[in-house]
Short mmCIF file of C-alpha atoms in Angstrom, two decimals:
data_model
loop_
_atom_site.label_atom_id
_atom_site.label_comp_id
_atom_site.label_asym_id
_atom_site.label_seq_id
_atom_site.Cartn_x
_atom_site.Cartn_y
_atom_site.Cartn_z
CA MET A 109 185.75 46.05 158.86
CA ARG A 110 188.45 48.68 159.03
CA ALA A 111 189.70 47.03 162.23
CA GLY A 112 189.94 43.80 160.26
CA GLY A 113 192.33 45.43 157.82
CA MET A 114 189.91 46.08 154.96
CA SER A 115 190.39 49.19 152.81
CA HIS A 116 187.58 51.61 152.08
CA ASP A 117 187.38 50.24 148.53
CA GLU A 118 187.06 46.68 149.83
CA ILE A 119 184.38 47.75 152.31
CA ALA A 120 182.46 49.52 149.53
CA VAL A 121 182.52 46.36 147.39
CA GLU A 122 181.24 44.32 150.33
CA PHE A 123 178.48 46.85 151.09
CA ALA A 124 177.38 46.83 147.45
CA ARG A 125 177.24 43.03 147.49
CA ARG A 126 175.56 42.68 150.87
CA TYR A 127 173.09 45.59 150.80
CA HIS A 128 172.72 46.15 147.04
CA TYR A 129 173.94 49.75 147.26
CA ARG A 130 174.72 51.66 144.07
CA PRO A 131 178.52 52.17 143.85
CA ARG A 132 178.49 55.86 144.84
CA ALA A 133 176.32 55.16 147.88
CA ALA A 134 178.51 52.17 148.80
CA HIS A 135 181.63 54.35 148.93
CA ARG A 136 179.88 56.95 151.09
CA HIS A 137 178.74 54.27 153.52
CA ALA A 138 182.25 52.80 153.52
CA ARG A 139 183.41 56.13 154.96
CA GLY A 140 180.66 55.99 157.59
CA TRP A 141 179.11 59.26 156.41
CA THR A 142 175.48 60.30 156.16
CA GLN A 143 174.45 62.18 153.02
CA ASP A 144 174.61 65.47 154.93
CA GLN A 145 178.12 64.70 156.19
CA ALA A 146 179.28 63.64 152.74
CA ALA A 147 177.85 66.84 151.23
CA ASP A 148 179.85 68.88 153.75
CA HIS A 149 183.06 67.04 152.83
CA ILE A 150 182.36 67.49 149.12
CA ASN A 151 181.72 71.23 149.48
CA ALA A 152 184.84 71.71 151.59
CA HIS A 153 186.99 69.87 149.04
CA ALA A 154 185.44 71.82 146.14
CA ALA A 155 186.34 75.08 147.92
CA ARG A 156 189.93 73.98 148.68
CA SER A 157 190.58 72.76 145.14
CA GLY A 158 189.27 75.95 143.56
CA LEU A 159 186.39 74.13 141.95
CA ASP A 160 183.80 76.17 143.86
CA PRO A 161 185.73 78.66 146.03
CA ASP A 162 182.71 80.91 146.64
CA GLY A 163 180.27 78.13 147.45
CA THR A 164 177.92 79.17 144.66
CA ALA A 165 176.98 75.61 143.65
CA PRO A 166 176.98 73.59 146.88
CA MET A 167 176.25 69.90 147.06
CA THR A 168 173.16 69.14 149.14
CA SER A 169 171.76 65.94 150.56
CA PRO A 170 168.91 65.74 147.98
CA LYS A 171 171.33 66.36 145.10
CA LEU A 172 173.70 63.72 146.39
CA SER A 173 170.83 61.26 146.73
CA GLU A 174 169.95 61.74 143.05
CA VAL A 175 173.58 61.40 141.98
CA GLU A 176 173.91 58.21 144.00
CA ASN A 177 170.72 56.58 142.73
CA TRP A 178 170.91 57.49 139.04
CA PRO A 179 169.91 55.81 136.70
CA LEU A 180 166.92 54.56 138.67
CA PRO A 181 163.54 55.38 137.04
CA ASN A 182 162.43 59.01 137.35
CA ASN A 183 165.89 60.07 138.55
CA ARG A 184 166.91 63.01 136.39
CA ARG A 185 170.25 64.08 137.87
CA ARG A 186 172.93 62.28 135.87
CA PRO A 187 176.40 62.42 137.47
CA THR A 188 178.72 64.34 135.17
CA PRO A 189 182.39 63.32 134.74
CA GLN A 190 183.36 66.33 136.85
CA ILE A 191 181.06 65.28 139.72
CA LEU A 192 182.39 61.73 139.53
CA ALA A 193 185.98 63.02 139.65
CA LEU A 194 185.10 65.17 142.66
CA LEU A 195 183.49 62.25 144.49
CA ALA A 196 186.50 60.06 143.71
CA GLU A 197 188.83 62.61 145.28
CA VAL A 198 186.65 62.98 148.39
CA TYR A 199 186.17 59.23 148.86
CA GLY A 200 189.80 58.43 148.04
CA THR A 201 188.98 56.03 145.22
CA SER A 202 189.03 55.83 141.42
CA VAL A 203 186.37 57.26 139.12
CA GLN A 204 185.85 53.83 137.56
CA SER A 205 184.93 52.32 140.93
CA LEU A 206 182.06 54.81 141.23
CA ILE A 207 180.23 53.55 138.12
CA ASP A 208 178.85 50.14 137.23
CA LEU A 209 177.30 48.46 134.20
CA ASP A 210 173.98 50.27 134.59
CA ASP A 211 175.82 53.61 134.52
CA ARG A 212 177.96 52.61 131.53
CA GLU A 213 174.92 51.60 129.51
CA GLN A 214 173.23 54.97 130.03
CA LEU A 215 176.00 57.55 130.19
CA PRO A 216 176.61 59.34 126.87
CA PRO A 217 179.61 58.03 124.89
CA ALA A 218 181.48 61.35 125.29
CA ASP A 219 181.08 61.16 129.08
CA LEU A 220 182.45 57.62 129.13
CA LEU A 221 185.43 58.66 127.03
CA LEU A 222 186.13 61.61 129.32
CA ILE A 223 185.87 59.33 132.38
CA ASN A 224 188.50 57.07 130.82
CA LEU A 225 190.69 60.11 130.27
CA ILE A 226 190.32 61.21 133.90
CA GLU A 227 191.30 57.72 135.03
CA THR A 228 194.24 57.13 132.70
CA LYS A 229 195.70 60.64 132.81
CA GLY A 230 194.95 61.44 136.46
CA VAL A 231 193.03 64.60 135.56
CA PRO A 232 191.77 66.42 138.72
CA ALA A 233 188.13 67.40 139.05
CA SER A 234 189.03 71.09 138.89
CA ALA A 235 190.45 70.58 135.39
CA VAL A 236 187.64 68.50 133.96
CA GLY A 237 185.14 71.22 133.12
CA SER A 238 181.43 71.04 133.73
CA SER A 239 178.81 69.83 131.31
CA THR A 240 176.44 72.06 129.43
CA ARG A 241 174.05 73.95 131.70
CA GLY A 242 171.01 71.88 132.42
CA GLU A 243 172.47 68.72 130.86
CA SER A 244 172.47 66.75 134.08
CA ALA A 245 168.84 67.55 134.78
CA LYS A 246 167.19 66.46 131.55
CA SER A 247 163.48 65.96 131.82
CA GLU A 248 163.72 62.41 130.51
CA VAL A 249 166.28 59.65 130.42
CA ALA A 250 168.53 59.99 127.40
CA PRO A 251 168.93 56.87 125.24
CA MET A 252 172.43 55.45 124.95
CA VAL A 253 172.56 56.46 121.28
CA ASP A 254 171.45 60.06 121.70
CA ALA A 255 172.99 62.27 119.04
CA PRO A 256 176.02 63.89 120.70
CA SER A 257 176.40 67.63 120.79
CA ARG A 258 179.26 69.46 119.08
CA GLN A 259 180.63 70.36 122.52
CA GLN A 260 180.75 66.68 123.52
CA VAL A 261 182.50 65.74 120.28
CA LEU A 262 185.13 68.44 120.61
CA LEU A 263 185.66 67.63 124.27
CA ALA A 264 186.25 63.95 123.54
CA ALA A 265 188.36 64.52 120.44
CA SER A 266 190.57 67.25 121.85
CA ALA A 267 191.33 65.55 125.13
CA LEU A 268 191.66 61.90 124.21
CA GLY A 269 194.71 59.87 123.41
CA VAL A 270 194.45 56.23 122.44
CA ALA A 271 194.96 55.10 126.04
CA ALA A 272 191.78 56.92 126.98
CA VAL A 273 189.80 55.64 124.01
CA LEU A 274 190.56 51.95 124.27
CA PRO A 275 190.54 49.69 127.32
CA ARG A 276 193.94 48.45 128.39
CA SER A 277 194.58 45.40 126.25
CA ARG A 278 195.23 42.05 127.88
CA ALA A 279 197.92 39.79 126.56
CA VAL A 280 196.41 37.07 124.38
CA ALA A 281 197.99 34.00 122.91
CA VAL A 282 196.80 34.62 119.35
CA PRO A 283 195.17 37.82 118.07
CA PHE A 284 191.97 37.65 116.06
CA PRO A 285 192.50 38.54 112.38
CA ALA A 286 192.60 42.21 111.51
CA ALA A 287 190.47 41.70 108.41
CA ARG A 288 188.69 38.94 106.57
CA SER A 289 190.88 36.99 104.24
CA SER A 290 190.23 33.90 102.19
CA VAL A 291 193.83 32.75 102.61
CA THR A 292 195.41 32.95 106.05
CA PRO A 293 198.73 31.28 106.95
CA VAL A 294 198.06 28.43 109.34
CA ALA A 295 200.68 29.71 111.77
CA GLU A 296 198.79 32.99 112.03
CA ASP A 297 195.28 31.55 111.92
CA PRO A 298 193.58 32.13 115.31
CA LEU A 299 191.00 29.51 114.35
CA ALA A 300 193.57 26.82 113.57
CA ASP A 301 192.98 25.06 116.88
CA LEU A 302 189.21 25.23 116.42
CA ARG A 303 189.53 23.94 112.86
CA GLU A 304 191.52 20.96 114.10
CA ALA A 305 189.08 20.31 116.95
CA VAL A 306 186.13 20.25 114.54
CA THR A 307 187.81 18.06 111.92
CA VAL A 308 190.00 15.68 113.99
CA PRO A 309 188.49 13.55 116.80
CA ALA A 310 190.31 13.91 120.11
CA GLU A 311 190.65 12.18 123.45
CA TRP A 312 189.10 13.59 126.61
CA SER A 313 191.15 16.62 127.65
CA GLY A 314 190.48 16.38 131.40
CA GLU A 315 192.90 14.89 133.91
CA ARG A 316 190.48 12.11 134.91
CA GLU A 317 188.04 9.96 132.98
CA PRO A 318 184.76 11.84 132.50
CA GLY A 319 182.08 11.20 135.08
CA ALA A 320 178.36 11.83 135.14
CA ASP A 321 178.92 15.48 136.07
CA ALA A 322 181.25 16.15 133.13
CA LEU A 323 178.39 16.96 130.76
CA ALA A 324 177.12 19.78 132.99
CA GLU A 325 180.61 21.30 133.09
CA VAL A 326 181.05 21.12 129.31
CA ASP A 327 177.56 22.54 128.77
CA ALA A 328 178.42 25.50 131.01
CA ARG A 329 181.60 26.16 129.02
CA ALA A 330 179.72 25.94 125.72
CA ARG A 331 177.31 28.60 126.95
CA GLU A 332 180.25 30.69 128.13
CA CYS A 333 181.50 30.66 124.54
CA HIS A 334 178.24 32.28 123.44
CA ARG A 335 178.51 34.85 126.22
CA ARG A 336 182.04 35.81 125.19
CA TYR A 337 181.03 36.04 121.56
CA GLN A 338 178.12 38.34 122.35
CA GLN A 339 180.46 40.48 124.45
CA ALA A 340 182.53 40.89 121.25
CA ASP A 341 185.38 39.01 122.94
CA TYR A 342 186.34 37.04 119.85
CA ASP A 343 189.84 36.29 121.12
CA GLY A 344 188.45 34.76 124.31
CA THR A 345 185.89 32.74 122.35
CA ALA A 346 188.58 31.40 120.03
CA ARG A 347 190.66 30.29 123.00
CA LEU A 348 187.84 28.48 124.80
CA LEU A 349 185.93 26.82 121.95
CA PRO A 350 188.42 24.16 120.78
CA ALA A 351 188.52 22.42 124.17
CA VAL A 352 184.73 22.58 124.41
CA VAL A 353 184.33 20.93 120.99
CA ARG A 354 186.89 18.24 121.81
CA ASP A 355 185.32 17.50 125.18
CA ILE A 356 181.75 17.20 123.95
CA GLU A 357 182.89 14.91 121.13
CA ALA A 358 184.92 12.79 123.57
CA LEU A 359 181.92 12.58 125.90
CA SER A 360 179.80 11.36 123.01
CA ALA A 361 182.35 8.60 122.41
CA TYR A 362 182.87 7.67 126.09
CA GLN A 363 179.17 7.76 127.02
CA PRO A 364 179.61 8.19 130.82
CA ALA A 365 177.19 6.16 132.92
CA GLY A 366 173.96 8.03 133.55
CA ALA A 367 174.60 10.67 130.88
CA ASP A 368 171.45 12.28 129.44
CA GLN A 369 171.63 11.58 125.71
CA GLN A 370 169.25 14.35 124.73
CA ARG A 371 171.20 16.88 126.78
CA MET A 372 174.43 15.56 125.25
CA ARG A 373 173.16 16.32 121.77
CA ARG A 374 171.84 19.74 122.81
CA THR A 375 175.25 20.64 124.21
CA GLN A 376 176.84 19.50 120.94
CA ALA A 377 174.49 21.79 119.04
CA VAL A 378 175.21 24.71 121.37
CA ALA A 379 178.98 24.28 120.93
CA TYR A 380 178.85 23.96 117.15
CA ILE A 381 176.52 26.95 116.77
CA ALA A 382 179.06 29.05 118.70
CA ALA A 383 181.83 27.72 116.44
CA ALA A 384 179.79 28.59 113.34
CA LYS A 385 179.21 32.14 114.56
CA LEU A 386 182.88 32.73 115.29
CA ALA A 387 184.00 31.26 111.98
CA THR A 388 181.45 33.34 110.06
CA LYS A 389 182.63 36.48 111.84
CA SER A 390 186.22 35.76 110.73
CA GLY A 391 185.23 34.94 107.14
CA ALA A 392 186.22 31.26 107.52
CA HIS A 393 183.17 30.11 105.58
CA ASP A 394 184.28 26.50 105.09
CA LEU A 395 184.66 26.02 108.84
CA ALA A 396 181.44 27.93 109.54
CA TRP A 397 179.49 25.71 107.14
CA LEU A 398 180.88 22.51 108.67
CA ALA A 399 180.23 23.66 112.25
CA ALA A 400 176.67 24.81 111.47
CA ASP A 401 175.91 21.52 109.74
CA ARG A 402 177.24 19.58 112.76
CA GLY A 403 175.03 21.78 114.92
CA GLN A 404 171.87 21.05 112.96
CA HIS A 405 172.44 17.29 113.06
CA ALA A 406 173.03 17.42 116.82
CA ALA A 407 169.84 19.45 117.27
CA LEU A 408 167.92 16.94 115.14
CA ALA A 409 169.19 14.09 117.34
CA ALA A 410 168.17 16.06 120.44
CA ASP A 411 164.67 16.64 119.03
CA ALA A 412 165.07 20.37 119.75
CA PRO A 413 163.15 22.33 117.05
CA ALA A 414 164.11 25.83 118.27
CA LEU A 415 167.79 24.89 118.53
CA LEU A 416 167.57 23.25 115.09
CA ALA A 417 166.14 26.48 113.66
CA THR A 418 169.03 28.39 115.27
CA ALA A 419 171.61 26.06 113.69
CA ARG A 420 169.96 26.32 110.28
CA ARG A 421 169.95 30.09 110.64
CA GLN A 422 173.74 29.89 110.93
CA ILE A 423 173.87 27.95 107.65
CA ALA A 424 171.82 30.74 106.08
CA CYS A 425 174.19 33.29 107.62
CA VAL A 426 177.15 31.63 105.86
CA PHE A 427 175.35 31.90 102.52
CA HIS A 428 174.38 35.50 103.30
CA ASP A 429 177.94 36.41 104.20
CA GLN A 430 179.19 34.90 100.93
CA GLY A 431 176.68 36.89 98.89
CA ARG A 432 174.67 33.78 97.99
CA LEU A 433 171.44 35.56 98.83
CA VAL A 434 169.02 33.19 97.07
CA ASP A 435 170.46 30.25 99.02
CA ALA A 436 170.42 32.21 102.27
CA GLU A 437 166.76 33.12 101.77
CA ARG A 438 165.86 29.55 100.82
CA VAL A 439 167.45 28.04 103.94
CA ALA A 440 166.05 30.70 106.29
CA LEU A 441 162.47 30.38 104.98
CA ALA A 442 162.63 26.57 105.01
CA ALA A 443 163.83 26.63 108.62
CA LEU A 444 161.06 29.09 109.48
CA ASP A 445 158.45 26.85 107.89
CA ALA A 446 159.79 23.77 109.72
CA VAL A 447 159.81 25.35 113.17
CA THR A 448 156.31 26.74 112.60
CA ARG A 449 154.81 23.43 111.40
CA ARG A 450 156.61 21.18 113.90
CA PRO A 451 157.26 23.17 117.09
CA GLY A 452 157.41 20.09 119.31
CA GLU A 453 157.24 20.68 123.05
CA GLU A 454 159.79 23.50 123.12
CA ASN A 455 159.52 26.58 125.30
CA PRO A 456 157.15 28.98 123.44
CA ARG A 457 159.54 31.89 124.08
CA ASP A 458 162.43 29.94 122.52
CA LEU A 459 160.26 29.21 119.49
CA ALA A 460 159.19 32.86 119.14
CA SER A 461 162.83 33.96 119.36
CA ALA A 462 163.94 31.37 116.78
CA ARG A 463 161.18 32.39 114.37
CA GLY A 464 161.86 36.08 114.92
CA ALA A 465 165.61 35.73 114.30
CA LEU A 466 164.93 33.82 111.06
CA LEU A 467 162.49 36.52 109.93
CA LEU A 468 165.08 39.24 110.58
CA LEU A 469 167.68 37.37 108.54
CA ALA A 470 165.15 36.85 105.74
CA ALA A 471 164.31 40.56 105.88
CA VAL A 472 167.98 41.58 105.59
CA THR A 473 168.38 39.16 102.68
CA ALA A 474 165.41 40.77 100.94
CA VAL A 475 166.94 44.20 101.59
CA ARG A 476 170.19 43.19 99.90
CA GLN A 477 168.18 41.94 96.90
CA GLY A 478 166.35 45.26 96.68
CA GLU A 479 162.99 43.74 97.60
CA ARG A 480 161.60 46.55 99.74
CA THR A 481 158.07 45.14 100.05
CA ALA A 482 159.25 41.67 101.12
CA ALA A 483 161.68 43.22 103.60
CA ARG A 484 158.97 45.32 105.23
CA ARG A 485 156.58 42.38 105.38
CA ARG A 486 159.19 40.23 107.13
CA LEU A 487 160.12 43.00 109.53
CA ALA A 488 156.44 43.35 110.42
CA ALA A 489 156.21 39.61 110.99
CA ALA A 490 159.31 39.76 113.20
CA ALA A 491 157.68 42.57 115.18
CA GLU A 492 154.71 40.26 115.80
CA GLN A 493 157.05 37.60 117.20
CA ALA A 494 158.70 40.26 119.37
CA ALA A 495 155.26 41.19 120.68
CA VAL A 496 154.81 37.56 121.75
CA LEU A 497 157.92 37.94 123.91
CA GLY A 498 156.81 41.34 125.16
CA GLN A 499 160.38 42.38 125.96
CA ASP A 500 163.94 42.25 124.69
CA ASP A 501 165.43 38.85 125.31
CA ASN A 502 168.35 36.67 124.34
CA ARG A 503 166.79 33.23 124.06
CA LEU A 504 169.16 30.79 122.35
CA TRP A 505 171.60 33.70 122.00
CA SER A 506 169.39 35.30 119.35
CA ALA A 507 169.35 38.83 120.88
CA PHE A 508 165.77 38.85 119.61
CA GLY A 509 163.15 41.30 120.82
CA PRO A 510 161.51 44.63 119.93
CA THR A 511 164.78 46.58 120.08
CA ASN A 512 166.55 44.21 117.71
CA VAL A 513 163.65 44.52 115.27
CA ALA A 514 164.09 48.30 115.41
CA ILE A 515 167.83 47.92 114.83
CA HIS A 516 167.16 45.84 111.71
CA SER A 517 164.72 48.51 110.51
CA LEU A 518 167.55 51.01 110.84
CA THR A 519 169.85 48.70 108.86
CA ALA A 520 167.18 48.39 106.16
CA ALA A 521 166.86 52.18 105.92
CA LEU A 522 170.61 52.46 105.37
CA ALA A 523 170.54 49.74 102.72
CA PHE A 524 167.79 51.62 100.89
CA ASP A 525 169.97 54.75 101.10
CA ASP A 526 167.78 56.69 103.51
CA PRO A 527 170.25 57.86 106.17
CA THR A 528 167.84 60.47 107.53
CA GLU A 529 165.30 57.78 108.40
CA ALA A 530 168.07 55.54 109.76
CA VAL A 531 169.38 58.21 112.13
CA ASP A 532 165.83 59.10 113.16
CA ILE A 533 165.14 55.45 114.02
CA GLY A 534 168.45 55.30 115.90
CA THR A 535 167.64 58.26 118.13
CA ARG A 536 164.51 56.43 119.29
CA ILE A 537 166.29 53.16 120.09
CA ASP A 538 167.06 52.67 123.76
CA THR A 539 169.75 49.97 123.97
CA ARG A 540 169.40 49.86 127.75
CA LEU A 541 166.46 47.55 127.05
CA LEU A 542 168.78 44.93 125.57
CA PRO A 543 170.16 42.25 127.91
CA SER A 544 173.47 43.37 129.40
CA ALA A 545 175.45 40.61 127.65
CA LEU A 546 174.85 42.05 124.19
CA ALA A 547 177.85 44.37 123.97
CA GLY A 548 178.51 43.34 120.39
CA ARG A 549 174.94 44.09 119.34
CA ARG A 550 175.09 47.53 120.96
CA ALA A 551 178.43 48.28 119.31
CA ARG A 552 177.12 47.18 115.90
CA LEU A 553 174.29 49.69 116.26
CA HIS A 554 176.87 52.44 116.78
CA VAL A 555 178.54 51.34 113.53
CA ASP A 556 175.23 51.72 111.68
CA LEU A 557 174.61 55.12 113.24
CA ALA A 558 178.12 56.23 112.29
CA ASP A 559 177.33 55.15 108.73
CA GLY A 560 174.14 57.20 108.73
CA HIS A 561 175.87 60.31 110.06
CA VAL A 562 178.70 59.99 107.52
CA ARG A 563 176.18 59.88 104.68
CA LEU A 564 174.55 63.01 106.09
CA GLY A 565 177.92 64.75 106.27
CA ASP A 566 177.97 64.83 110.08
CA ASP A 567 181.46 63.43 110.63
CA GLN A 568 181.66 64.66 114.21
CA SER A 569 178.70 62.59 115.35
CA ALA A 570 179.97 59.64 113.33
CA ALA A 571 183.36 59.89 115.07
CA VAL A 572 181.76 59.75 118.51
CA HIS A 573 179.88 56.59 117.55
CA ILE A 574 183.09 54.98 116.25
CA LEU A 575 184.89 55.99 119.45
CA GLU A 576 182.13 54.32 121.44
CA VAL A 577 182.70 51.11 119.44
CA ALA A 578 186.42 51.39 120.23
CA ARG A 579 185.64 51.77 123.91
CA SER A 580 182.95 49.13 124.35
CA ALA A 581 183.88 46.47 121.76
CA PRO A 582 187.39 47.16 120.39
CA GLN A 583 187.70 43.74 118.77
CA LEU A 584 184.72 44.54 116.55
CA LEU A 585 186.85 47.15 114.78
CA ARG A 586 189.26 44.39 113.86
CA VAL A 587 186.70 42.06 112.27
CA ASP A 588 183.84 44.22 110.98
CA PRO A 589 184.48 45.44 107.40
CA ALA A 590 181.86 48.22 107.61
CA ALA A 591 183.36 49.63 110.80
CA ARG A 592 186.85 49.60 109.30
CA THR A 593 185.65 51.29 106.12
CA LEU A 594 183.93 54.02 108.11
CA LEU A 595 186.98 54.57 110.30
CA THR A 596 189.19 54.88 107.21
CA ALA A 597 186.79 57.40 105.65
CA LEU A 598 186.60 59.47 108.84
CA ILE A 599 190.39 59.57 109.16
CA GLY A 600 190.69 60.80 105.57
CA ARG A 601 188.35 63.72 106.26
CA ALA A 602 189.24 64.46 109.89
CA ARG A 603 190.62 67.84 110.87
CA GLY A 604 192.26 69.23 113.99
CA SER A 605 192.63 67.14 117.11
CA THR A 606 190.06 64.56 115.95
CA ALA A 607 192.48 63.14 113.35
CA PRO A 608 195.19 61.81 115.71
CA VAL A 609 192.56 60.24 117.97
CA LEU A 610 191.02 58.33 115.08
CA ARG A 611 194.46 57.34 113.77
CA SER A 612 195.32 55.93 117.19
CA VAL A 613 192.09 53.92 117.17
CA ALA A 614 192.92 52.63 113.70
CA GLU A 615 196.40 51.61 114.82
CA GLN A 616 194.97 49.66 117.75
CA ALA A 617 192.52 47.98 115.37
CA GLY A 618 195.33 46.91 113.03
CA LEU A 619 194.04 49.09 110.21
CA PRO A 620 196.75 50.07 107.69
CA LEU A 621 196.98 53.84 107.21
#
């Protein structure tokens, strides 16, 4: 491969793809080294750089094997930022190329922030500093939301600038709104194109007349909208959705030969449910209501009970977001009753997910009305539906499963002003169990945990959770009122080097200071 002109990085990517190597192992193989040879190179470099001049903490083949394979089950040696920086220097690559999604989901937030710092500032391994003694050899895998130590907080806060906290922003045509507003100038409304697509019929947007395969392509793009939304990429969702809505409506009008009518209506429902979610997130309740209603009628025409329940849940979400809690509860419970009485021939797992998501919304509605008994009863019923699934899932983009039930229990504890219980629940939640697409759901959990820590007077832990939101789902800080309120409160009470870091995050989020 080297003879063919490929770089070591390119070879490592190919090895990872072809042989399913973890990234650290892929880079070692790209160099053509055995674990023993790599350990020798690592120890020699550590001695030269002054990191371990006396050879008191040598790398060995077994240690390297654990570092390479983490976070596989029963693997206790987590690679610290310093070890990753050392490996990057030895392999001649970047720290970021040595970690993948599995690593990111399980590394502590402070470690991820420090890794970003190493990458953006070019910090050498010898200047990184090692983790607390014994930290990399914990006896059990640490959940993603483990309460951070004071040392981790101070390390992240003292070292980080905004470039290290937030991912490099990509240029976008129209930014998502910085805060919910009932009146937004059309010229500045990022949903203006979507609003027009939903309300004004359009011609087919493709270069050629739609053929029989056009429906599959539109369906794929509609599902991509849901994926982007769940990744908390609201800008990307807003850019893609208008064309999807126009195309599915044009297909309905053109009726290409051989088109599956039931699938056509299902795709309509999928597109409009995505539009309703995005509009609700931005506070555009009129558009959200219209899109959700279009979604339920499309699902009715498709004879898709689980999808219909999902669309009706979005109608209930609009009411819930507006504070019309009685209406939200009425719609959610009616949808739950309908999907239970008339399940049709739907996939049982889709039905369980639809019922579970409705129960969670009904539980949150009961919480906001102060009905503790009803909330607990509905959470228990949701847990029964989660048991039917037996695992965390994302059927019909519901994010439903045992972990999401636990997250809603944490939210309920906060609503009933029991932050101690909320934080205790949070420390037992392992978000690695959630499907990888649910970045927004993970980030929202960090917002709730930050809220709990603020109420307990632990601003340092709260700051780390907010910094993790800024790292993993920065757009959420621009649209989530609770996250923005917490960030403002933390900035007002911050001291020392934590304050400028949080102010930089607020500036990136468009929060007025």
